[in-house]
């Protein structure tokens, strides 16, 4: 499980943000953390989960980590075409490049409608802490 | 980036004034003084430092993020590791996202200096670096031309307003005596770091670090580093 430690860095971001929100909202125990993972970056869910488990803080001792996958949705700025990012259509090197720096997708992917690389990512980029559930501290 | 001593953005309001060659020379000059130096090419749409330094066939190792590879003794990072030789047309928000991504994933190890080869202007990259990198300092490059200096003057105004340290302005591609930039900088109370002449021999040395360090251009920049 040490192959892809990029996920560990992403997990660290999630844990830190969750801890910060809990602190701000006076949550004493986090019961669930919902994480949305964009397909564009092809984050390995298992590795991410493993990293999250390792990094849990006392406030999230018993928390459940729910990882949801968000398809990469792209939209052309020229002709308006919308399409789904398809990792299978890319070589391993290209996938890996996009995994590290999603914006280099503009070097490898173009609009299926008109061929333009001038598209934007509607959703499915990066790892997002969608929400946390928990128990509030007694005031 | 906590383990980096000084972070220096080589920047200019104007394009084509020599930021990339100056940033490369600065990084190599500091390396030769025994410092641990990193070089980050932040010009994502038109990266050039890999051509100047002749960096080929390198790829970052992955380990809790990525480790910036060593090129000529410099910790060197460029988007070209991932975009290869393909064009990367990016709009502003994409540039910002890519900058954040690169800063987040790159491990620099301990460095005395990180030199940043900036894209021209005071747009996304400049604003993002000011926003994201605490303690960043700017080394500005201009040519003797009024046209170039005018953009640098505005950049100085911006950096001043944001209380960002300006190391000074390097006047590049000097072809005949002129006091214009020197006088303007004196009026603005910004340090004139020195002049670097136009070097007809520079072009043939690009892509070969040994030849690059033997150019008049390089010894000029090196003389300026010695006075920093
Ligand atoms: N002092 C000099 N003598 C001769 N040629 C020079 C000198 N300075 C820069 N050049 C040449 O001018 C060109 C532009 O230089 P460089 O790419 O470093 O500029 P830049 O400011 O980084 O451009 P950009 O704004 O596109 O990033 C290059 O071909 C470089 O070799
Ligand atoms: Mg440049
Ligand atoms: Zn299109």
Tab-separated table of C-alpha atoms and ligand atoms in Angstrom:
chain	number	residue	atom	x	y	z
A	1	UNK	CA	0.000	0.000	0.000
A	2	UNK	CA	2.919	2.340	-0.319
A	3	UNK	CA	2.795	2.512	-4.090
A	4	UNK	CA	0.833	5.702	-4.339
A	5	UNK	CA	1.500	8.107	-1.547
A	6	UNK	CA	-0.117	11.011	-3.327
A	7	UNK	CA	-3.327	9.719	-1.761
A	8	UNK	CA	-1.782	10.106	1.665
A	9	UNK	CA	-1.283	13.805	1.017
A	10	UNK	CA	-4.895	14.123	-0.135
A	11	UNK	CA	-6.108	12.210	2.928
A	12	UNK	CA	-4.162	14.522	5.162
A	13	UNK	CA	-5.989	17.485	3.624
A	14	UNK	CA	-9.363	15.810	4.250
A	15	UNK	CA	-8.541	14.961	7.854
A	16	UNK	CA	-7.237	18.436	8.597
A	17	UNK	CA	-10.302	20.086	7.098
A	18	UNK	CA	-12.661	17.740	8.941
A	19	UNK	CA	-10.880	18.410	12.234
A	20	UNK	CA	-11.032	22.149	11.624
A	21	UNK	CA	-14.752	22.106	10.852
A	22	UNK	CA	-15.443	19.979	13.930
A	23	UNK	CA	-13.511	22.481	16.014
A	24	UNK	CA	-15.352	25.472	14.526
A	25	UNK	CA	-18.770	23.865	14.964
A	26	UNK	CA	-18.084	22.543	18.469
A	27	UNK	CA	-18.472	18.935	17.351
A	28	UNK	CA	-17.032	16.629	19.981
A	29	UNK	CA	-17.408	13.420	18.042
A	30	UNK	CA	-17.473	12.980	14.292
A	31	UNK	CA	-19.614	10.035	13.215
A	32	UNK	CA	-19.290	10.254	9.457
A	33	UNK	CA	-17.048	11.971	6.922
A	34	UNK	CA	-18.319	12.071	3.360
A	35	UNK	CA	-15.614	12.483	0.762
A	36	UNK	CA	-16.214	13.065	-2.918
A	37	UNK	CA	-13.483	11.881	-5.205
A	38	UNK	CA	-13.391	13.225	-8.731
A	39	UNK	CA	-12.648	10.644	-11.397
A	40	UNK	CA	-10.435	13.040	-13.316
A	41	UNK	CA	-7.670	12.604	-10.789
A	42	UNK	CA	-8.173	8.836	-10.572
A	43	UNK	CA	-7.503	8.647	-6.906
A	44	UNK	CA	-7.246	5.082	-5.654
A	45	UNK	CA	-10.155	4.716	-3.222
A	46	UNK	CA	-8.604	1.853	-1.333
A	47	UNK	CA	-5.344	3.671	-0.806
A	48	UNK	CA	-7.248	6.799	0.199
A	49	UNK	CA	-9.308	4.841	2.719
A	50	UNK	CA	-6.189	3.205	4.104
A	51	UNK	CA	-4.586	6.616	4.515
A	52	UNK	CA	-7.698	8.076	6.167
A	53	UNK	CA	-7.794	5.193	8.636
A	54	UNK	CA	-4.209	5.813	9.557
A	55	UNK	CA	-4.674	9.517	10.043
A	56	UNK	CA	-7.904	9.596	12.057
A	57	UNK	CA	-7.806	11.896	15.043
A	58	UNK	CA	-9.406	11.179	18.463
A	59	UNK	CA	-12.488	13.258	17.492
A	60	UNK	CA	-13.124	10.885	14.597
A	61	UNK	CA	-12.166	7.722	16.434
A	62	UNK	CA	-15.366	5.919	15.437
A	63	UNK	CA	-16.208	7.878	12.311
A	64	UNK	CA	-17.230	6.179	9.098
A	65	UNK	CA	-15.458	7.351	5.967
A	66	UNK	CA	-17.836	7.354	3.026
A	67	UNK	CA	-16.090	7.770	-0.295
A	68	UNK	CA	-18.227	8.759	-3.265
A	69	UNK	CA	-17.063	8.811	-6.825
A	70	UNK	CA	-17.884	11.837	-8.994
A	71	UNK	CA	-17.511	11.271	-12.748
A	72	UNK	CA	-15.288	13.719	-14.564
A	73	UNK	CA	-17.679	15.922	-16.515
A	74	UNK	CA	-16.176	18.150	-19.199
A	75	UNK	CA	-17.752	20.936	-21.243
A	76	UNK	CA	-16.422	22.565	-24.379
A	77	UNK	CA	-16.284	26.353	-24.329
A	78	UNK	CA	-16.447	26.527	-28.109
A	79	UNK	CA	-19.378	24.309	-29.136
A	80	UNK	CA	-20.952	23.579	-25.762
A	81	UNK	CA	-20.595	19.796	-25.980
A	82	UNK	CA	-20.590	17.998	-22.639
A	83	UNK	CA	-18.957	14.634	-22.122
A	84	UNK	CA	-17.629	12.276	-19.479
A	85	UNK	CA	-13.942	11.846	-18.837
A	86	UNK	CA	-12.992	8.327	-19.820
A	87	UNK	CA	-9.786	7.155	-18.167
A	88	UNK	CA	-9.807	3.931	-20.208
A	89	UNK	CA	-9.139	5.893	-23.384
A	90	UNK	CA	-5.796	7.146	-22.071
A	91	UNK	CA	-2.371	5.588	-21.843
A	92	UNK	CA	-0.946	4.850	-18.415
A	93	UNK	CA	1.533	7.726	-18.660
A	94	UNK	CA	-1.197	10.184	-19.592
A	95	UNK	CA	-3.458	8.967	-16.787
A	96	UNK	CA	-0.642	9.389	-14.324
A	97	UNK	CA	0.124	12.897	-15.557
A	98	UNK	CA	-3.532	13.890	-15.117
A	99	UNK	CA	-3.551	12.207	-11.715
A	100	UNK	CA	-0.831	14.572	-10.521
A	101	UNK	CA	-1.789	17.753	-12.357
A	102	UNK	CA	-5.358	17.463	-13.686
A	103	UNK	CA	-4.935	20.586	-15.823
A	104	UNK	CA	-2.547	18.791	-18.159
A	105	UNK	CA	-5.717	17.084	-19.412
A	106	UNK	CA	-5.766	20.079	-21.758
A	107	UNK	CA	-2.651	18.684	-23.405
A	108	UNK	CA	-4.182	15.283	-24.075
A	109	UNK	CA	-7.955	15.611	-24.331
A	110	UNK	CA	-10.009	17.575	-26.822
A	111	UNK	CA	-13.712	18.067	-27.393
A	112	UNK	CA	-15.350	15.062	-29.112
A	113	UNK	CA	-17.641	17.510	-30.897
A	114	UNK	CA	-15.258	20.053	-32.401
A	115	UNK	CA	-11.753	19.007	-31.389
A	116	UNK	CA	-11.006	22.062	-29.248
A	117	UNK	CA	-8.872	21.758	-26.103
A	118	UNK	CA	-10.714	24.787	-24.709
A	119	UNK	CA	-12.956	22.902	-22.310
A	120	UNK	CA	-13.592	23.220	-18.632
A	121	UNK	CA	-14.152	20.701	-15.902
A	122	UNK	CA	-17.731	20.937	-14.665
A	123	UNK	CA	-17.150	18.422	-11.894
A	124	UNK	CA	-14.979	15.538	-10.900
A	125	UNK	CA	-11.677	17.251	-10.212
A	126	UNK	CA	-9.843	16.643	-6.978
A	127	UNK	CA	-10.886	15.335	-3.612
A	128	UNK	CA	-13.588	17.175	-1.769
A	129	UNK	CA	-14.741	16.940	1.805
A	130	UNK	CA	-18.488	17.003	1.100
A	131	UNK	CA	-19.800	16.930	4.670
A	132	UNK	CA	-19.261	15.658	8.158
A	133	UNK	CA	-21.774	14.364	10.661
A	134	UNK	CA	-21.240	14.429	14.361
A	135	UNK	CA	-22.355	15.084	17.883
A	136	UNK	CA	-22.201	18.602	19.266
A	137	UNK	CA	-20.416	19.335	22.454
A	138	UNK	CA	-22.729	20.195	25.408
A	139	UNK	CA	-22.574	23.914	25.962
B	1	UNK	CA	7.802	24.854	1.506
B	2	UNK	CA	8.686	25.381	5.180
B	3	UNK	CA	12.131	23.934	4.614
B	4	UNK	CA	13.135	26.575	2.087
B	5	UNK	CA	15.322	29.491	3.091
B	6	UNK	CA	14.547	32.135	0.492
B	7	UNK	CA	11.948	32.028	-2.252
B	8	UNK	CA	12.737	34.341	-5.155
B	9	UNK	CA	10.323	34.950	-8.038
B	10	UNK	CA	12.098	36.133	-11.186
B	11	UNK	CA	9.388	38.195	-12.757
B	12	UNK	CA	8.520	41.061	-15.083
B	13	UNK	CA	5.479	42.941	-16.215
B	14	UNK	CA	6.803	42.331	-19.722
B	15	UNK	CA	7.302	39.148	-21.716
B	16	UNK	CA	10.483	38.170	-23.463
B	17	UNK	CA	12.834	40.303	-21.377
B	18	UNK	CA	14.949	37.366	-20.194
B	19	UNK	CA	13.237	36.105	-17.032
B	20	UNK	CA	13.866	32.455	-17.862
B	21	UNK	CA	17.541	32.852	-18.740
B	22	UNK	CA	18.091	35.049	-15.670
B	23	UNK	CA	16.264	32.583	-13.399
B	24	UNK	CA	18.350	29.713	-14.781
B	25	UNK	CA	21.610	31.633	-14.363
B	26	UNK	CA	20.635	32.734	-10.865
B	27	UNK	CA	19.869	29.154	-9.828
B	28	UNK	CA	23.158	27.839	-11.236
B	29	UNK	CA	25.136	30.727	-9.747
B	30	UNK	CA	23.747	30.071	-6.282
B	31	UNK	CA	24.397	26.341	-6.733
B	32	UNK	CA	28.034	27.110	-7.536
B	33	UNK	CA	28.291	29.041	-4.304
B	34	UNK	CA	27.499	25.833	-2.443
B	35	UNK	CA	23.830	26.530	-1.792
B	36	UNK	CA	21.046	23.990	-2.119
B	37	UNK	CA	18.862	25.393	-4.850
B	38	UNK	CA	15.531	24.582	-6.440
B	39	UNK	CA	14.155	25.926	-9.711
B	40	UNK	CA	10.435	25.970	-10.393
B	41	UNK	CA	9.190	26.807	-13.875
B	42	UNK	CA	5.810	28.379	-13.278
B	43	UNK	CA	5.176	29.389	-16.865
B	44	UNK	CA	2.667	26.596	-17.482
B	45	UNK	CA	1.511	27.670	-20.918
B	46	UNK	CA	4.989	28.485	-22.283
B	47	UNK	CA	7.586	26.684	-20.187
B	48	UNK	CA	11.132	27.331	-21.392
B	49	UNK	CA	13.649	26.646	-18.640
B	50	UNK	CA	13.910	22.964	-19.613
B	51	UNK	CA	15.152	24.109	-23.022
B	52	UNK	CA	17.658	26.561	-21.534
B	53	UNK	CA	19.027	23.937	-19.143
B	54	UNK	CA	18.718	21.040	-21.552
B	55	UNK	CA	16.614	18.952	-19.175
B	56	UNK	CA	15.400	15.774	-20.834
B	57	UNK	CA	14.207	12.361	-19.757
B	58	UNK	CA	13.640	13.256	-16.112
B	59	UNK	CA	10.524	12.209	-14.250
B	60	UNK	CA	9.671	12.925	-10.611
B	61	UNK	CA	9.679	10.036	-8.224
B	62	UNK	CA	6.524	9.536	-6.282
B	63	UNK	CA	6.733	9.381	-2.536
B	64	UNK	CA	4.187	11.101	-0.366
B	65	UNK	CA	3.674	13.630	-3.121
B	66	UNK	CA	6.435	13.876	-5.669
B	67	UNK	CA	10.107	14.526	-5.213
B	68	UNK	CA	11.504	17.221	-7.468
B	69	UNK	CA	14.226	15.537	-9.550
B	70	UNK	CA	17.818	16.725	-9.578
B	71	UNK	CA	18.915	18.407	-12.796
B	72	UNK	CA	22.455	19.755	-12.874
B	73	UNK	CA	22.443	19.803	-9.083
B	74	UNK	CA	19.193	21.779	-8.932
B	75	UNK	CA	15.897	20.481	-7.560
B	76	UNK	CA	14.023	21.133	-10.748
B	77	UNK	CA	10.270	21.203	-11.266
B	78	UNK	CA	8.374	21.887	-14.463
B	79	UNK	CA	4.937	21.066	-15.819
B	80	UNK	CA	6.704	19.556	-18.837
B	81	UNK	CA	7.264	16.372	-16.804
B	82	UNK	CA	3.527	15.847	-17.265
B	83	UNK	CA	2.615	17.742	-20.415
B	84	UNK	CA	5.674	16.415	-22.297
B	85	UNK	CA	6.070	18.320	-25.561
B	86	UNK	CA	2.338	18.930	-25.988
B	87	UNK	CA	0.771	22.397	-25.916
B	88	UNK	CA	-1.089	23.105	-22.663
B	89	UNK	CA	-3.636	25.820	-23.385
B	90	UNK	CA	-4.881	26.928	-19.959
B	91	UNK	CA	-7.255	29.630	-18.893
B	92	UNK	CA	-6.652	31.665	-15.763
B	93	UNK	CA	-8.586	29.511	-13.325
B	94	UNK	CA	-6.867	26.395	-14.678
B	95	UNK	CA	-3.497	28.073	-14.243
B	96	UNK	CA	-4.406	28.784	-10.621
B	97	UNK	CA	-5.561	25.226	-10.002
B	98	UNK	CA	-2.402	23.821	-11.573
B	99	UNK	CA	-0.223	26.125	-9.467
B	100	UNK	CA	-1.975	25.026	-6.283
B	101	UNK	CA	-1.632	21.383	-7.310
B	102	UNK	CA	2.081	21.670	-8.108
B	103	UNK	CA	2.800	23.539	-4.876
B	104	UNK	CA	0.819	20.971	-2.901
B	105	UNK	CA	2.390	17.843	-4.334
B	106	UNK	CA	6.019	18.882	-4.823
B	107	UNK	CA	8.503	17.985	-2.125
B	108	UNK	CA	11.579	20.185	-2.294
B	109	UNK	CA	13.594	18.725	0.558
B	110	UNK	CA	15.734	21.274	2.348
B	111	UNK	CA	16.701	24.200	0.190
B	112	UNK	CA	18.557	27.433	0.758
B	113	UNK	CA	16.900	29.010	-2.270
B	114	UNK	CA	13.948	28.321	-4.485
B	115	UNK	CA	14.068	30.314	-7.721
B	116	UNK	CA	10.804	30.676	-9.597
B	117	UNK	CA	10.748	31.349	-13.323
B	118	UNK	CA	7.511	33.326	-13.596
B	119	UNK	CA	5.303	33.860	-16.633
B	120	UNK	CA	5.135	37.490	-17.804
B	121	UNK	CA	2.752	40.016	-16.307
B	122	UNK	CA	0.922	40.510	-13.069
B	123	UNK	CA	-1.891	38.040	-13.680
B	124	UNK	CA	-2.758	34.672	-12.202
B	125	UNK	CA	0.679	33.283	-11.397
B	126	UNK	CA	1.880	36.491	-9.732
B	127	UNK	CA	-1.292	36.919	-7.704
B	128	UNK	CA	-1.329	33.257	-6.691
B	129	UNK	CA	2.281	33.218	-5.582
B	130	UNK	CA	1.744	36.344	-3.503
B	131	UNK	CA	-1.364	34.780	-1.990
B	132	UNK	CA	0.087	31.332	-1.348
B	133	UNK	CA	3.782	31.751	-0.623
B	134	UNK	CA	4.588	33.567	2.542
B	135	UNK	CA	7.784	35.589	2.445
B	136	UNK	CA	8.172	35.434	-1.330
B	137	UNK	CA	10.541	38.051	-2.753
B	138	UNK	CA	10.613	39.439	-6.270
B	139	UNK	CA	13.576	39.981	-8.522
B	140	UNK	CA	12.349	41.972	-11.500
B	141	UNK	CA	13.756	41.967	-14.999
B	142	UNK	CA	13.397	44.743	-17.546
B	143	UNK	CA	15.114	45.822	-20.730
B	144	UNK	CA	16.315	49.419	-21.251
B	145	UNK	CA	13.135	50.080	-23.245
B	146	UNK	CA	10.458	52.451	-21.960
B	147	UNK	CA	7.926	49.925	-23.157
B	148	UNK	CA	9.296	47.221	-20.871
B	149	UNK	CA	9.968	49.540	-17.949
B	150	UNK	CA	6.429	50.914	-18.021
B	151	UNK	CA	5.065	47.451	-17.188
B	152	UNK	CA	7.721	46.928	-14.516
B	153	UNK	CA	6.866	50.315	-12.997
B	154	UNK	CA	3.276	49.133	-12.548
B	155	UNK	CA	4.458	45.841	-11.135
B	156	UNK	CA	6.586	47.708	-8.605
B	157	UNK	CA	3.493	49.710	-7.652
B	158	UNK	CA	1.501	46.531	-7.103
B	159	UNK	CA	4.202	44.772	-5.070
B	160	UNK	CA	4.693	47.885	-2.945
B	161	UNK	CA	1.019	48.125	-2.223
B	162	UNK	CA	0.978	44.494	-1.129
B	163	UNK	CA	4.149	44.996	0.940
B	164	UNK	CA	6.072	42.334	-0.949
B	165	UNK	CA	9.861	42.561	-0.881
B	166	UNK	CA	11.433	43.687	-4.159
B	167	UNK	CA	15.061	42.598	-4.244
B	168	UNK	CA	15.661	44.925	-7.169
B	169	UNK	CA	15.508	45.251	-10.932
B	170	UNK	CA	17.971	43.685	-13.344
B	171	UNK	CA	18.345	45.552	-16.629
B	172	UNK	CA	18.834	42.978	-19.368
B	173	UNK	CA	19.746	43.082	-23.061
B	174	UNK	CA	21.524	46.408	-22.775
B	175	UNK	CA	22.909	47.426	-26.167
B	176	UNK	CA	23.893	51.063	-25.696
B	177	UNK	CA	24.517	53.367	-22.753
B	178	UNK	CA	21.331	54.736	-21.199
B	179	UNK	CA	20.409	56.011	-17.794
B	180	UNK	CA	16.682	55.824	-18.230
B	181	UNK	CA	15.929	52.734	-16.113
B	182	UNK	CA	18.498	53.658	-13.484
B	183	UNK	CA	16.974	57.111	-13.034
B	184	UNK	CA	13.424	55.831	-12.940
B	185	UNK	CA	14.331	53.264	-10.294
B	186	UNK	CA	16.152	55.872	-8.227
B	187	UNK	CA	13.002	57.982	-8.285
B	188	UNK	CA	10.988	54.978	-7.148
B	189	UNK	CA	13.619	54.043	-4.550
B	190	UNK	CA	14.045	50.550	-5.981
B	191	UNK	CA	17.492	48.963	-6.222
B	192	UNK	CA	19.023	48.780	-9.709
B	193	UNK	CA	20.798	45.438	-9.495
B	194	UNK	CA	22.942	45.974	-12.556
B	195	UNK	CA	23.065	45.754	-16.319
B	196	UNK	CA	23.435	42.653	-18.431
B	197	UNK	CA	24.528	43.282	-21.983
B	198	UNK	CA	22.983	41.722	-25.061
B	199	UNK	CA	25.085	38.619	-25.669
B	200	UNK	CA	25.115	37.362	-29.277
B	201	UNK	CA	26.779	34.163	-28.037
B	202	UNK	CA	23.942	33.199	-25.709
B	203	UNK	CA	21.740	31.458	-28.257
B	204	UNK	CA	24.322	28.846	-29.194
B	205	UNK	CA	24.855	27.979	-25.537
B	206	UNK	CA	21.202	27.291	-24.732
B	207	UNK	CA	20.496	23.667	-23.910
B	208	UNK	CA	24.017	22.989	-22.684
B	209	UNK	CA	24.612	23.998	-19.080
B	210	UNK	CA	28.377	23.976	-19.328
B	211	UNK	CA	28.340	26.258	-22.361
B	212	UNK	CA	25.657	28.404	-20.720
B	213	UNK	CA	27.857	29.038	-17.695
B	214	UNK	CA	30.694	30.066	-20.018
B	215	UNK	CA	28.742	32.878	-21.719
B	216	UNK	CA	29.240	36.591	-21.147
B	217	UNK	CA	25.578	36.675	-20.201
B	218	UNK	CA	26.189	34.189	-17.383
B	219	UNK	CA	29.249	35.952	-15.987
B	220	UNK	CA	27.303	39.223	-16.062
B	221	UNK	CA	24.435	37.723	-14.060
B	222	UNK	CA	26.924	35.988	-11.793
B	223	UNK	CA	28.558	39.332	-11.037
B	224	UNK	CA	25.167	40.646	-9.982
B	225	UNK	CA	24.572	37.617	-7.731
B	226	UNK	CA	27.925	38.263	-6.073
B	227	UNK	CA	26.698	41.724	-5.076
B	228	UNK	CA	23.297	40.584	-3.770
C	1	LIG	N1	21.235	39.357	-22.459
C	1	LIG	C1	20.803	38.640	-23.494
C	1	LIG	N2	21.546	38.530	-24.620
C	1	LIG	C2	21.103	37.807	-25.674
C	1	LIG	N3	19.950	37.143	-25.699
C	1	LIG	C3	19.180	37.208	-24.601
C	1	LIG	C4	19.553	37.940	-23.445
C	1	LIG	N4	18.586	37.810	-22.529
C	1	LIG	C5	17.651	37.030	-23.075
C	1	LIG	N5	17.999	36.653	-24.318
C	1	LIG	C6	17.230	35.812	-25.252
C	1	LIG	O1	15.943	36.386	-25.392
C	1	LIG	C7	14.949	35.382	-25.501
C	1	LIG	C8	13.912	35.586	-24.397
C	1	LIG	O2	14.497	35.240	-23.159
C	1	LIG	P1	13.651	34.489	-22.065
C	1	LIG	O3	12.916	33.356	-22.662
C	1	LIG	O4	14.528	34.228	-20.915
C	1	LIG	O5	12.621	35.665	-21.735
C	1	LIG	P2	11.358	35.590	-20.766
C	1	LIG	O6	11.237	36.910	-20.128
C	1	LIG	O7	11.474	34.418	-19.891
C	1	LIG	O8	10.183	35.370	-21.818
C	1	LIG	P3	8.658	34.972	-21.440
C	1	LIG	O9	8.000	36.241	-21.043
C	1	LIG	O10	8.101	34.414	-22.704
C	1	LIG	O11	8.723	33.979	-20.333
C	1	LIG	C9	15.664	34.056	-25.404
C	1	LIG	O12	15.895	33.570	-26.684
C	1	LIG	C10	16.958	34.406	-24.698
C	1	LIG	O13	17.993	33.520	-25.026
C	2	LIG	MG1	10.131	32.780	-19.568
C	3	LIG	ZN1	-16.345	21.603	-28.905
